Amino acid sequence: MIERDVEFGASVTFDSVSKTYGAVKALSDFNLSIQRGEFVTLLGPSGSGKTTALNVLAGFADATEGDVRVNKKSILGLPPERRNIGMVFQNYSLFPHMNVFENVAFPLRLRKMSQAEIKKRVGDSLAMVQLAEFGDRMPNQLSGGQRQRVAFARAIVFEPSVLLMDEPLGALDLKLREAMQLEIKRYHKQLGCTILFVTHDQGEALALSDRIAVMGEGQIVQIDTPDRIYDEPNSKYVADFIGTTNIVDFERVSPSRVRFSDLDVEFELADSNKNWGEGRQSISLRPEKLHRDISPSDQMIIFDGSIEEYLFLGNIIQYSVKTKSGKTLLFQEHRGPSVPILARGETLKLAFSINDARPLDEGTHGSGLA
Amino acid sequence: MNTNRKITSTWLLWPALFMLVAFFLIPTLDILRASVYDPEFTTKHFVKLFGSNVYLEILWRTIRLSLIVSLICAVIAYPVSYFIVLRPRKQQIFFLFLVFIPLWMSVLIRSYAWMVVLGREGLINAIMIGLGFTDQPVKMLFTTGAVYIAMVQILLPIQIVTCYSAMSEIDFDLMRAARILGAKPWQAIRRVFLPLSLDGTVTGAIIVFMLSMGFFITPALVGGRKDIMMANLIEFQVNQLNWGFAAAISIVLLIATVISVFIIKRLAKTLTRRLVGGGSA
Ligand SMILES: Nc1ncnc2c1ncn2[C@@H]1O[C@H](COP(=O)(O)OP(=O)(O)O)[C@@H](O)[C@H]1O
Ligand SMILES: [Mg+2]
């Protein structure tokens, strides 16, 4: 029968997992450790192996190499139905021939629970997703958001050890997606379950996760908390994928001096900062880290530019700035009464702190991704 | 705008509607008229039909044969369709092509082909005698069994295609969902795939059933003397110029078909509900 000894909220470990489909390496030496109750997101472009990782954990695909453990026990020998894992599919996968109640009761009936227990549990789950009154509806009588919530209720009603969600909000429109993000966050707090979430939307990953694992070519390129992933990307790949950023090339002209060729400036490193950017050739520079109120200090790098274009993003205005060497950078400012809007063609001096410039690895751990 | 489009699109139905009225509704009403006016109003044809065991037996035999043929077709077609739908897309097209090939030939030719295969000097007897299984030819042609074999073979592609198209509509992620929720493979099939594919199977079975009810070439060619069916009876009465009686038989056949289809649908609905059912897993 179904293993009931695992708790609601288990630890999960992928140990050097590889999965190949013919010549395609969907996962290669994939390592990931998820704590009990943690919310971890796999973030990466289409084809980077996110779904494959979930499929290996769920039992829909066999690992070619490596081990997967839930609560320190290998689950690779078990068929999907004995892994006690909850899963929310992108297209919801509600059973169209069953009403909402029966959909949610499905896993409980398979676990041979009593009628009373089933009624109570389904009732509780549906109440949690605010669909207590919808038990008699058929799936095709529900809106997208409601289906999503039923799928969620069905996935957690049997208290799985881990909850997997594969781009669960992909089919919803923006407003609904944002509302559902808040709800998922609330459910996670309420239930304390371990969640492995998959998305290609970096905003979603930043909003929801305890930790984000950025994936590229079947591997994790960086795994960290959202703020660290955003502030301290370890590679061009991650910096490019998360938020908007400027990639600026530099070179060492002497042990303590770097030259930003893209900005046409040189910068003397402070004695305490001699190792800065060693072995790297580019930095990530977030558009909001650029300033035009220049207070010269030994931390600041100052360069000239001219406004090419600007874009209103609500309370933020984003400029495209052309540097002297012809590189175009993005520069963002909050709008306000004391911040006049710059006109096209206007020249200006921009500055950023050396501490806000993140030196980057070239590929994804040298795997050649750019 | 919307109503405008509705009005325009109604036109598209008119040719079909015209065909239906001109070539189905009016003739049917005419047959109904012919069955009760001969030339004055009379019920004698129906009295004759229902008063004779011979005719009732033919009616019952027709219904039974049609039911059994559609059941056999459904049972064979289901696993075949499942097999095809599990193949990669390209192979699916290939297998469907194989299924379709017999449909290119007319029922008449396929019935004759069965005569060649099943006859006293036919293919099967020749092989069996050649291999020494028997020294006397076995009588297969002109038996009830021959009617079943030929009709199943002729109607099977229709059942397979209907069943397959229903199955190919099913989202296979649903099976995965069932598995991860705790269903063993057979439970996923029984609780999810079977109920979802049953509608298509029943639709196919009903088509096969209705076609069987009107079959007459095949029973006439490969069946025995006692394998006469309602359609053969109608043909015989028409040849005898008993128009009124032929019309009455036609009406009874039509009504029997409609009632049977209604009952089949009812049964299928109950069965689906049982399969989805609450109670046991
Ligand atoms: N069943 C499969 N057969 C063959 N190749 C597959 C299969 N599933 C995934 N792949 C390949 O593995 C790679 C990773 O796919 P996937 O895990 O679905 O990526 P993601 O979910 O990140 O978009 C892709 O190149 C994809 O084409
Ligand atoms: Mg995917």
XYZ file of C-alpha atoms and ligand atoms in Angstrom:
679
model
C 0.000 0.000 0.000
C 0.942 3.647 0.072
C 3.755 4.556 2.432
C 2.224 6.503 5.295
C 5.322 6.771 7.432
C 6.602 9.916 5.725
C 5.537 13.166 7.262
C 3.770 16.006 5.509
C 6.865 17.949 4.611
C 9.912 15.821 3.915
C 13.452 16.540 2.822
C 14.373 15.788 -0.776
C 17.796 15.066 -2.216
C 18.843 14.716 -5.836
C 22.244 13.054 -5.762
C 24.218 13.377 -9.044
C 21.153 12.587 -11.117
C 21.526 12.238 -14.868
C 18.803 11.576 -17.357
C 19.407 11.105 -21.050
C 16.869 10.794 -23.834
C 18.805 9.300 -26.704
C 21.499 11.872 -27.388
C 19.828 14.605 -25.300
C 21.122 15.100 -21.770
C 18.001 16.423 -20.054
C 19.730 16.306 -16.660
C 23.459 15.960 -16.165
C 24.936 15.550 -12.696
C 22.001 17.329 -11.127
C 22.403 17.939 -7.385
C 19.801 19.527 -5.140
C 19.034 19.302 -1.441
C 15.701 20.587 -0.199
C 15.015 21.037 3.499
C 11.807 19.955 5.179
C 9.156 22.589 4.595
C 11.278 24.583 2.185
C 9.930 26.250 -0.948
C 12.454 25.749 -3.728
C 11.942 26.919 -7.297
C 13.587 25.535 -10.402
C 13.940 28.497 -12.717
C 15.220 28.205 -16.247
C 14.371 28.582 -19.898
C 12.343 25.995 -21.769
C 14.346 22.829 -22.320
C 16.678 23.307 -19.361
C 15.476 20.111 -17.667
C 13.033 21.415 -15.053
C 10.187 19.072 -15.944
C 12.607 16.168 -16.236
C 13.758 16.786 -12.662
C 10.144 16.674 -11.453
C 9.435 13.569 -13.535
C 12.373 11.739 -12.019
C 11.194 12.678 -8.529
C 7.578 11.746 -9.303
C 8.513 8.443 -10.918
C 7.433 9.263 -14.483
C 11.004 9.027 -15.740
C 13.816 6.793 -14.567
C 17.117 8.394 -13.673
C 19.907 7.188 -15.941
C 22.377 7.707 -13.099
C 22.326 8.927 -9.512
C 19.856 8.657 -6.661
C 16.800 10.538 -5.425
C 15.949 10.418 -1.739
C 12.917 11.562 0.216
C 13.575 11.768 3.953
C 16.952 10.154 3.310
C 15.392 7.044 1.754
C 15.880 6.268 -1.908
C 12.599 6.253 -3.804
C 13.901 5.228 -7.200
C 12.541 1.684 -6.923
C 8.987 2.836 -6.201
C 6.256 3.364 -8.817
C 4.630 6.838 -8.794
C 1.598 5.675 -6.820
C 3.765 4.609 -3.882
C 5.868 7.760 -3.612
C 3.234 9.827 -1.801
C 4.053 12.930 -3.788
C 1.573 15.655 -4.682
C 1.710 17.209 -8.126
C -0.011 20.142 -9.780
C 0.198 19.990 -13.562
C 0.365 22.991 -15.846
C -2.961 22.195 -17.509
C -4.464 21.217 -14.109
C -5.282 17.650 -15.269
C -8.573 17.540 -13.408
C -10.599 14.445 -14.257
C -13.277 15.812 -16.584
C -15.760 13.051 -15.753
C -15.702 13.681 -12.012
C -17.084 16.625 -10.101
C -14.894 18.754 -7.873
C -15.605 16.678 -4.783
C -14.759 13.406 -6.527
C -11.596 14.872 -8.010
C -10.346 15.841 -4.576
C -11.600 12.595 -3.026
C -9.798 10.495 -5.657
C -6.491 10.038 -3.801
C -8.342 9.376 -0.540
C -10.547 6.668 -2.049
C -7.449 4.952 -3.395
C -6.096 5.035 0.141
C -9.267 3.299 1.311
C -10.236 5.967 3.816
C -13.635 5.842 5.445
C -16.488 7.807 3.942
C -16.558 10.138 6.954
C -12.828 10.785 6.817
C -13.027 11.487 3.076
C -15.873 13.938 3.583
C -14.009 15.782 6.280
C -10.703 15.975 4.436
C -12.182 17.008 1.095
C -14.266 19.596 2.924
C -11.196 20.990 4.676
C -9.141 21.136 1.481
C -11.867 22.792 -0.529
C -12.457 25.286 2.283
C -8.781 26.139 2.265
C -8.899 27.046 -1.426
C -12.217 28.828 -0.866
C -14.229 26.437 -2.979
C -16.265 24.786 -0.228
C -19.491 25.435 -2.131
C -18.230 24.053 -5.436
C -18.110 20.309 -4.712
C -20.906 19.513 -7.169
C -19.482 21.460 -10.079
C -17.854 19.703 -12.995
C -14.371 20.923 -13.964
C -15.637 22.476 -17.203
C -17.953 24.695 -15.158
C -15.014 26.353 -13.400
C -12.819 29.304 -14.328
C -9.085 28.848 -14.848
C -8.241 30.114 -11.389
C -10.821 27.852 -9.774
C -9.500 24.806 -11.626
C -6.038 25.697 -10.460
C -7.258 25.787 -6.872
C -9.049 22.443 -7.200
C -5.868 20.925 -8.622
C -4.030 22.305 -5.621
C -6.611 20.967 -3.154
C -6.408 17.536 -4.795
C -2.619 17.540 -4.625
C -2.425 18.290 -0.896
C -5.527 16.532 0.456
C -3.607 13.320 1.153
C -0.752 15.156 2.901
C 2.019 14.256 0.470
C 5.627 14.379 1.587
C 6.477 16.844 -1.200
C 4.362 19.007 -3.455
C 5.535 19.443 -7.049
C 4.196 22.238 -9.232
C 5.164 22.424 -12.898
C 4.508 25.938 -14.206
C 1.131 25.849 -12.472
C 0.274 29.474 -13.242
C 1.438 29.486 -16.851
C -2.056 29.334 -18.286
C -3.496 32.188 -16.221
C -3.585 35.850 -17.144
C -1.324 38.308 -15.351
C -3.750 39.594 -12.696
C -4.915 36.133 -11.748
C -1.355 34.875 -11.746
C -0.327 37.465 -9.216
C -3.332 36.690 -7.018
C -2.556 32.960 -7.186
C 1.065 33.621 -6.246
C -0.106 35.215 -3.021
C -2.423 32.280 -2.386
C 0.278 29.697 -2.965
C 2.458 31.556 -0.538
C -0.334 31.505 2.014
C -0.952 27.755 1.535
C 2.734 27.073 2.004
C 2.781 28.993 5.284
C -0.383 27.287 6.457
C 0.610 23.735 5.539
C 4.348 23.841 6.081
C 4.807 21.383 3.249
C 7.931 20.994 1.150
C 7.361 22.505 -2.276
C 9.382 22.089 -5.449
C 8.058 24.655 -7.883
C 8.948 25.044 -11.552
C 8.711 28.210 -13.592
C 10.436 30.082 -16.377
C 9.136 33.385 -14.966
C 11.848 35.004 -12.869
C 9.371 37.405 -11.211
C 7.330 34.461 -9.977
C 10.436 32.711 -8.669
C 11.603 35.836 -6.829
C 8.185 36.383 -5.285
C 7.545 32.856 -4.007
C 10.706 31.004 -3.157
C 12.817 30.404 -0.094
C 15.549 29.436 -2.528
C 15.838 29.599 -6.300
C 17.799 27.108 -8.357
C 18.600 28.649 -11.731
C 18.901 25.895 -14.325
C 20.773 25.729 -17.587
C 21.373 22.676 -19.744
C 20.287 20.119 -17.187
C 22.295 21.547 -14.310
C 21.866 24.040 -11.511
C 23.956 27.094 -12.340
C 23.292 28.876 -9.059
C 21.127 28.134 -6.060
C 20.488 30.829 -3.508
C 17.914 32.977 -1.769
C 15.998 35.343 -4.088
C 17.801 38.473 -2.866
C 21.225 36.905 -3.276
C 20.368 35.506 -6.690
C 19.292 39.002 -7.679
C 22.136 40.919 -6.067
C 24.951 38.447 -6.527
C 24.482 36.430 -9.699
C 27.495 34.196 -10.149
C 27.481 34.098 -13.931
C 26.461 35.963 -17.049
C 23.773 33.358 -17.526
C 22.100 34.005 -14.164
C 22.529 37.777 -14.342
C 20.881 37.803 -17.748
C 18.048 35.549 -16.689
C 17.076 37.325 -13.457
C 15.719 40.827 -13.828
C 17.183 43.288 -16.319
C 20.842 43.989 -16.185
C 23.768 45.484 -18.072
C 26.688 43.218 -18.866
C 29.809 45.379 -19.007
C 33.221 44.066 -20.098
C 36.403 44.963 -18.276
C 40.076 44.019 -18.286
C 42.999 44.327 -15.885
C 45.567 46.820 -17.057
C 47.755 46.479 -13.961
C 47.416 44.479 -10.705
C 45.429 47.277 -9.073
C 43.890 48.919 -12.073
C 40.930 47.815 -14.242
C 39.688 49.273 -17.444
C 35.991 49.189 -18.386
C 36.343 49.259 -22.130
C 32.580 49.495 -22.659
C 32.466 52.675 -20.556
C 35.788 54.081 -21.669
C 37.040 54.584 -18.089
C 39.765 53.187 -15.900
C 39.480 52.590 -12.179
C 42.072 52.236 -9.429
C 41.159 49.477 -6.954
C 41.533 50.301 -3.263
C 44.154 48.334 -1.358
C 41.450 46.448 0.515
C 39.858 45.425 -2.751
C 42.835 44.185 -4.740
C 41.316 40.808 -5.631
C 38.194 42.292 -7.135
C 37.095 40.585 -10.302
C 40.077 38.280 -10.485
C 39.875 35.910 -13.420
C 36.675 37.520 -14.728
C 36.053 39.700 -17.742
C 32.599 41.194 -17.222
C 30.284 42.578 -14.583
C 26.561 42.649 -14.073
C 25.335 46.146 -13.361
C 21.652 46.505 -12.484
C 19.975 49.532 -14.144
C 18.839 50.849 -10.754
C 22.418 50.852 -9.434
C 23.389 53.680 -11.777
C 23.106 57.250 -10.432
C 23.424 60.718 -11.785
C 23.848 62.519 -8.444
C 27.556 62.095 -8.403
C 29.409 62.305 -5.119
C 32.981 61.412 -6.013
C 34.659 58.839 -3.800
C 37.214 56.099 -4.266
C 34.324 53.623 -4.551
C 32.675 55.340 -7.486
C 33.192 54.714 -11.161
C 32.092 57.678 -13.264
C 31.543 57.701 -17.025
C 29.958 59.819 -19.771
C 26.908 58.982 -21.793
C 24.081 60.415 -23.836
C 20.363 59.623 -23.697
C 19.134 57.565 -26.642
C 15.631 56.615 -25.621
C 13.394 56.503 -22.584
C 10.556 54.329 -21.402
C 7.943 54.930 -18.692
C 7.520 51.962 -16.367
C 4.946 53.474 -14.021
C 6.781 55.208 -11.199
C 10.116 54.293 -12.748
C 11.626 55.719 -15.881
C 14.128 53.692 -17.828
C 16.698 55.336 -20.105
C 18.885 53.811 -22.760
C 22.228 55.496 -22.456
C 24.962 55.362 -25.074
C 28.502 55.398 -23.728
C 31.457 56.990 -25.468
C 32.614 53.610 -26.748
C 29.214 52.997 -28.282
C 27.736 50.505 -25.775
C 24.093 50.948 -24.816
C 23.254 50.653 -21.101
C 19.945 50.681 -19.267
C 19.569 53.139 -16.426
C 16.519 53.381 -14.151
C 15.360 56.168 -11.892
C 12.370 56.751 -9.692
C 10.304 59.611 -10.945
C 9.709 62.555 -8.641
C 9.359 66.330 -8.515
C 13.081 66.798 -7.954
C 14.050 64.409 -10.753
C 13.652 66.130 -14.128
C 13.129 63.830 -17.104
C 16.110 63.760 -19.414
C 15.549 64.496 -23.066
C 16.819 62.481 -26.018
C 20.345 63.448 -26.972
C 21.120 65.000 -23.597
C 24.588 64.167 -22.288
C 25.246 63.288 -18.672
C 27.649 61.736 -16.217
C 26.633 58.453 -14.593
C 28.202 56.697 -11.646
C 28.040 53.389 -9.830
C 29.758 51.943 -6.795
C 32.333 49.232 -7.383
C 30.421 47.251 -4.728
C 27.321 47.206 -6.920
C 29.188 45.739 -9.860
C 29.059 41.935 -9.825
C 31.968 40.229 -11.585
C 30.621 37.271 -13.545
C 31.695 33.791 -14.561
C 31.523 33.350 -18.270
C 29.304 30.300 -18.863
C 27.284 28.031 -16.656
C 30.139 26.557 -14.651
C 32.185 26.495 -17.788
C 29.662 24.353 -19.632
C 29.724 26.834 -22.455
C 26.323 28.477 -21.993
C 26.431 32.183 -22.679
C -22.541 41.435 -35.193
C -23.030 38.174 -33.386
C -26.648 37.715 -34.491
C -25.592 38.687 -37.961
C -23.078 35.880 -38.040
C -25.683 33.466 -36.714
C -28.082 34.334 -39.499
C -25.388 33.942 -42.132
C -24.143 30.636 -40.791
C -27.656 29.149 -40.747
C -27.456 29.101 -44.538
C -24.745 26.489 -44.310
C -27.255 24.026 -42.921
C -29.819 24.430 -45.665
C -28.438 21.940 -48.201
C -28.180 19.272 -45.508
C -31.625 20.127 -44.238
C -33.033 19.891 -47.747
C -31.436 16.472 -48.279
C -32.776 15.275 -44.946
C -36.326 16.340 -45.725
C -36.367 15.313 -49.381
C -34.571 11.997 -49.156
C -35.226 10.828 -45.628
C -38.205 12.427 -43.933
C -40.601 12.383 -46.879
C -39.801 8.784 -47.932
C -40.076 7.626 -44.327
C -43.466 9.267 -43.974
C -44.439 7.736 -47.297
C -43.458 4.278 -46.072
C -45.395 4.894 -42.871
C -48.387 5.843 -44.998
C -47.976 2.782 -47.209
C -47.909 0.525 -44.158
C -51.335 1.646 -42.914
C -53.169 2.626 -46.157
C -53.589 -0.277 -48.560
C -55.499 1.459 -50.110
C -57.896 2.230 -47.232
C -56.732 2.599 -43.659
C -55.801 -0.837 -42.370
C -53.735 -2.480 -39.609
C -53.677 -5.842 -41.371
C -49.954 -5.737 -42.183
C -48.998 -5.156 -38.580
C -51.492 -7.757 -37.409
C -49.928 -10.224 -39.836
C -46.421 -9.370 -38.712
C -47.058 -9.589 -34.988
C -49.402 -12.527 -35.394
C -46.735 -14.788 -36.843
C -43.982 -16.467 -34.884
C -41.840 -16.648 -38.014
C -41.707 -12.899 -38.444
C -41.213 -12.192 -34.739
C -38.415 -14.698 -34.670
C -36.712 -12.972 -37.612
C -37.073 -9.636 -35.804
C -35.595 -11.039 -32.620
C -32.792 -12.782 -34.549
C -31.936 -9.525 -36.314
C -31.727 -7.619 -33.044
C -29.724 -10.364 -31.349
C -27.284 -10.703 -34.225
C -26.779 -6.947 -34.392
C -26.200 -6.735 -30.653
C -23.691 -9.579 -30.688
C -21.868 -8.232 -33.751
C -21.552 -4.759 -32.200
C -20.431 -6.288 -28.894
C -17.755 -8.410 -30.604
C -16.616 -5.376 -32.614
C -16.425 -3.270 -29.451
C -14.446 -5.894 -27.554
C -11.954 -6.383 -30.391
C -11.698 -2.690 -31.309
C -11.034 -1.415 -27.789
C -7.597 -2.971 -27.226
C -6.665 -2.375 -30.871
C -7.508 1.339 -30.561
C -5.643 1.537 -27.262
C -2.617 -0.067 -28.908
C -2.734 2.433 -31.785
C -3.236 5.498 -29.611
C -0.166 4.600 -27.547
C 2.085 4.584 -30.645
C 4.076 7.634 -31.731
C 2.159 9.892 -34.093
C 3.666 8.559 -37.330
C 2.994 4.942 -36.459
C -0.577 5.844 -35.524
C -1.193 7.078 -39.054
C 0.306 3.895 -40.477
C -1.847 1.604 -38.336
C -4.992 3.617 -39.096
C -4.138 3.261 -42.776
C -4.063 -0.527 -42.344
C -7.431 -0.387 -40.603
C -8.877 1.687 -43.441
C -7.768 -0.505 -46.346
C -10.790 -2.881 -46.241
C -13.139 0.121 -46.307
C -12.008 0.838 -49.862
C -13.804 -2.280 -51.047
C -17.542 -2.617 -51.229
C -19.486 -4.768 -48.817
C -20.578 -6.922 -51.731
C -17.036 -7.731 -52.773
C -15.935 -8.391 -49.230
C -18.890 -10.746 -48.755
C -17.948 -12.602 -51.924
C -14.392 -12.791 -50.665
C -15.643 -14.557 -47.567
C -17.422 -17.079 -49.784
C -14.085 -17.817 -51.426
C -12.396 -18.197 -48.069
C -15.061 -20.232 -46.259
C -16.513 -22.354 -49.090
C -16.337 -26.131 -49.444
C -13.445 -25.755 -51.830
C -12.362 -22.546 -50.163
C -9.053 -21.403 -48.802
C -9.470 -22.633 -45.213
C -10.750 -26.061 -46.201
C -7.930 -26.434 -48.729
C -5.357 -25.627 -46.064
C -6.923 -27.911 -43.456
C -7.139 -30.818 -45.886
C -3.626 -30.104 -47.133
C -2.273 -30.237 -43.582
C -4.258 -33.359 -42.836
C -6.444 -31.927 -40.064
C -9.494 -33.277 -41.835
C -10.234 -35.312 -44.942
C -13.788 -34.075 -45.472
C -14.322 -30.348 -46.106
C -15.909 -28.676 -43.052
C -19.122 -26.790 -43.668
C -18.472 -23.153 -42.849
C -20.143 -21.247 -45.618
C -23.920 -20.794 -45.356
C -23.861 -21.007 -41.551
C -24.727 -18.495 -38.854
C -21.071 -18.461 -37.833
C -20.110 -17.272 -41.309
C -22.539 -14.363 -40.984
C -20.947 -13.324 -37.688
C -17.406 -13.594 -39.008
C -18.140 -11.654 -42.193
C -20.166 -8.928 -40.494
C -17.600 -8.400 -37.746
C -14.846 -8.175 -40.333
C -16.800 -5.707 -42.428
C -17.869 -3.443 -39.565
C -14.783 -3.610 -37.353
C -12.894 -0.713 -39.030
C -15.771 1.644 -38.288
C -15.688 0.683 -34.616
C -11.906 1.010 -34.431
C -11.874 4.444 -36.027
C -14.636 5.774 -33.759
C -13.034 4.309 -30.672
C -9.569 5.512 -31.647
C -10.692 9.077 -32.245
C -12.341 9.161 -28.819
C -9.192 7.804 -27.194
C -6.908 10.216 -28.982
C -8.875 13.068 -27.399
C -7.910 11.902 -23.923
C -5.143 13.885 -22.262
C -2.596 11.286 -21.167
C -1.466 13.602 -18.382
C -4.684 12.524 -16.681
C -3.235 9.037 -16.366
C -0.096 10.477 -14.824
C -2.203 12.544 -12.462
C -4.073 9.402 -11.443
C -0.815 7.511 -10.856
C 0.794 10.175 -8.701
C -2.442 10.458 -6.706
C -2.067 6.805 -5.794
C -3.589 4.718 -8.604
C -1.915 1.537 -9.810
C -1.752 1.273 -13.608
C -4.935 -0.787 -13.880
C -6.738 1.534 -11.459
C -5.770 4.531 -13.580
C -7.191 2.761 -16.624
C -10.377 1.691 -14.884
C -11.119 4.938 -13.068
C -9.933 7.437 -15.670
C -9.193 6.052 -19.118
C -12.059 3.608 -19.389
C -14.820 6.038 -18.375
C -13.405 8.706 -20.685
C -13.156 6.355 -23.665
C -16.477 4.650 -23.069
C -18.518 7.359 -24.784
C -16.611 6.872 -28.018
C -16.857 3.104 -27.746
C -20.605 3.289 -27.224
C -21.005 5.698 -30.136
C -19.089 3.274 -32.347
C -21.099 0.326 -31.078
C -24.339 2.150 -31.843
C -23.206 2.926 -35.388
C -22.220 -0.717 -35.897
C -25.504 -1.850 -34.373
C -27.591 0.362 -36.655
C -25.669 -0.729 -39.736
C -26.073 -4.386 -38.714
C -29.822 -3.997 -38.308
C -30.062 -3.100 -41.984
C -27.531 -5.637 -43.353
C -28.804 -7.890 -46.050
C -26.182 -8.672 -48.683
C -23.839 -10.459 -46.290
C -26.451 -12.682 -44.597
C -27.884 -13.469 -48.026
C -24.506 -14.490 -49.463
C -22.735 -16.290 -46.616
C -25.633 -17.235 -44.314
C -27.829 -20.307 -44.389
C -31.519 -20.476 -45.133
C -32.430 -19.758 -41.513
C -30.096 -16.743 -41.317
C -32.640 -14.528 -42.962
C -32.820 -11.045 -41.448
C -35.371 -8.253 -41.431
C -33.723 -6.559 -44.393
C -33.817 -9.802 -46.405
C -37.489 -10.109 -45.535
C -38.165 -6.598 -46.790
C -36.333 -7.303 -50.034
C -38.305 -10.513 -50.488
C -41.655 -8.779 -49.917
C -40.716 -5.973 -52.294
C -39.876 -8.537 -54.958
C -43.311 -10.072 -54.361
C -44.770 -6.576 -54.815
C -46.217 -6.720 -51.287
C -45.483 -3.032 -50.818
C -47.726 -2.568 -47.836
C -46.274 -5.481 -45.901
C -42.708 -4.466 -46.820
C -43.479 -0.966 -45.523
C -44.832 -2.353 -42.265
C -41.678 -4.447 -41.733
C -39.542 -1.388 -42.447
C -41.410 0.645 -39.862
C -41.049 -2.093 -37.265
C -37.312 -2.358 -38.051
C -36.917 1.398 -37.665
C -38.751 1.497 -34.352
C -36.888 -1.560 -33.041
C -33.590 0.120 -33.928
C -34.522 3.367 -32.203
C -35.678 1.589 -29.051
C -32.564 -0.614 -28.962
C -30.261 2.377 -29.344
C -32.091 4.112 -26.528
C -31.636 1.084 -24.269
C -27.942 0.725 -25.198
C -27.337 4.365 -24.319
C -29.092 3.961 -20.999
C -27.045 0.890 -20.124
C -23.814 2.634 -21.094
C -24.654 5.563 -18.858
C -25.256 3.296 -15.891
C -22.021 1.455 -16.625
C -20.022 4.689 -16.761
C -21.476 5.806 -13.466
C -20.532 2.442 -11.962
C -16.962 2.773 -13.234
C -16.483 6.312 -11.953
C -18.443 5.320 -8.889
C -17.933 6.560 -5.370
C -17.771 3.475 -3.144
C -14.887 1.136 -3.894
C -11.517 1.973 -5.378
N 10.207 12.167 -23.174
C 11.248 12.793 -23.768
N 11.826 12.262 -24.867
C 12.870 12.870 -25.465
N 13.404 14.024 -25.051
C 12.876 14.623 -23.979
C 11.770 14.040 -23.276
N 11.451 14.845 -22.239
C 12.310 15.887 -22.297
N 13.170 15.758 -23.323
C 14.263 16.677 -23.658
O 14.986 16.949 -22.497
C 15.301 18.324 -22.403
C 14.741 18.920 -21.138
O 13.344 18.944 -21.219
P 12.396 19.415 -20.028
O 12.811 18.758 -18.769
O 10.996 19.213 -20.460
O 12.747 20.963 -19.955
P 11.895 22.160 -19.287
O 10.825 21.572 -18.431
O 12.907 22.912 -18.506
O 11.367 22.962 -20.416
C 14.755 18.974 -23.661
O 15.802 19.064 -24.594
C 13.718 18.012 -24.136
O 13.590 18.066 -25.530
Mg 8.695 21.912 -18.615
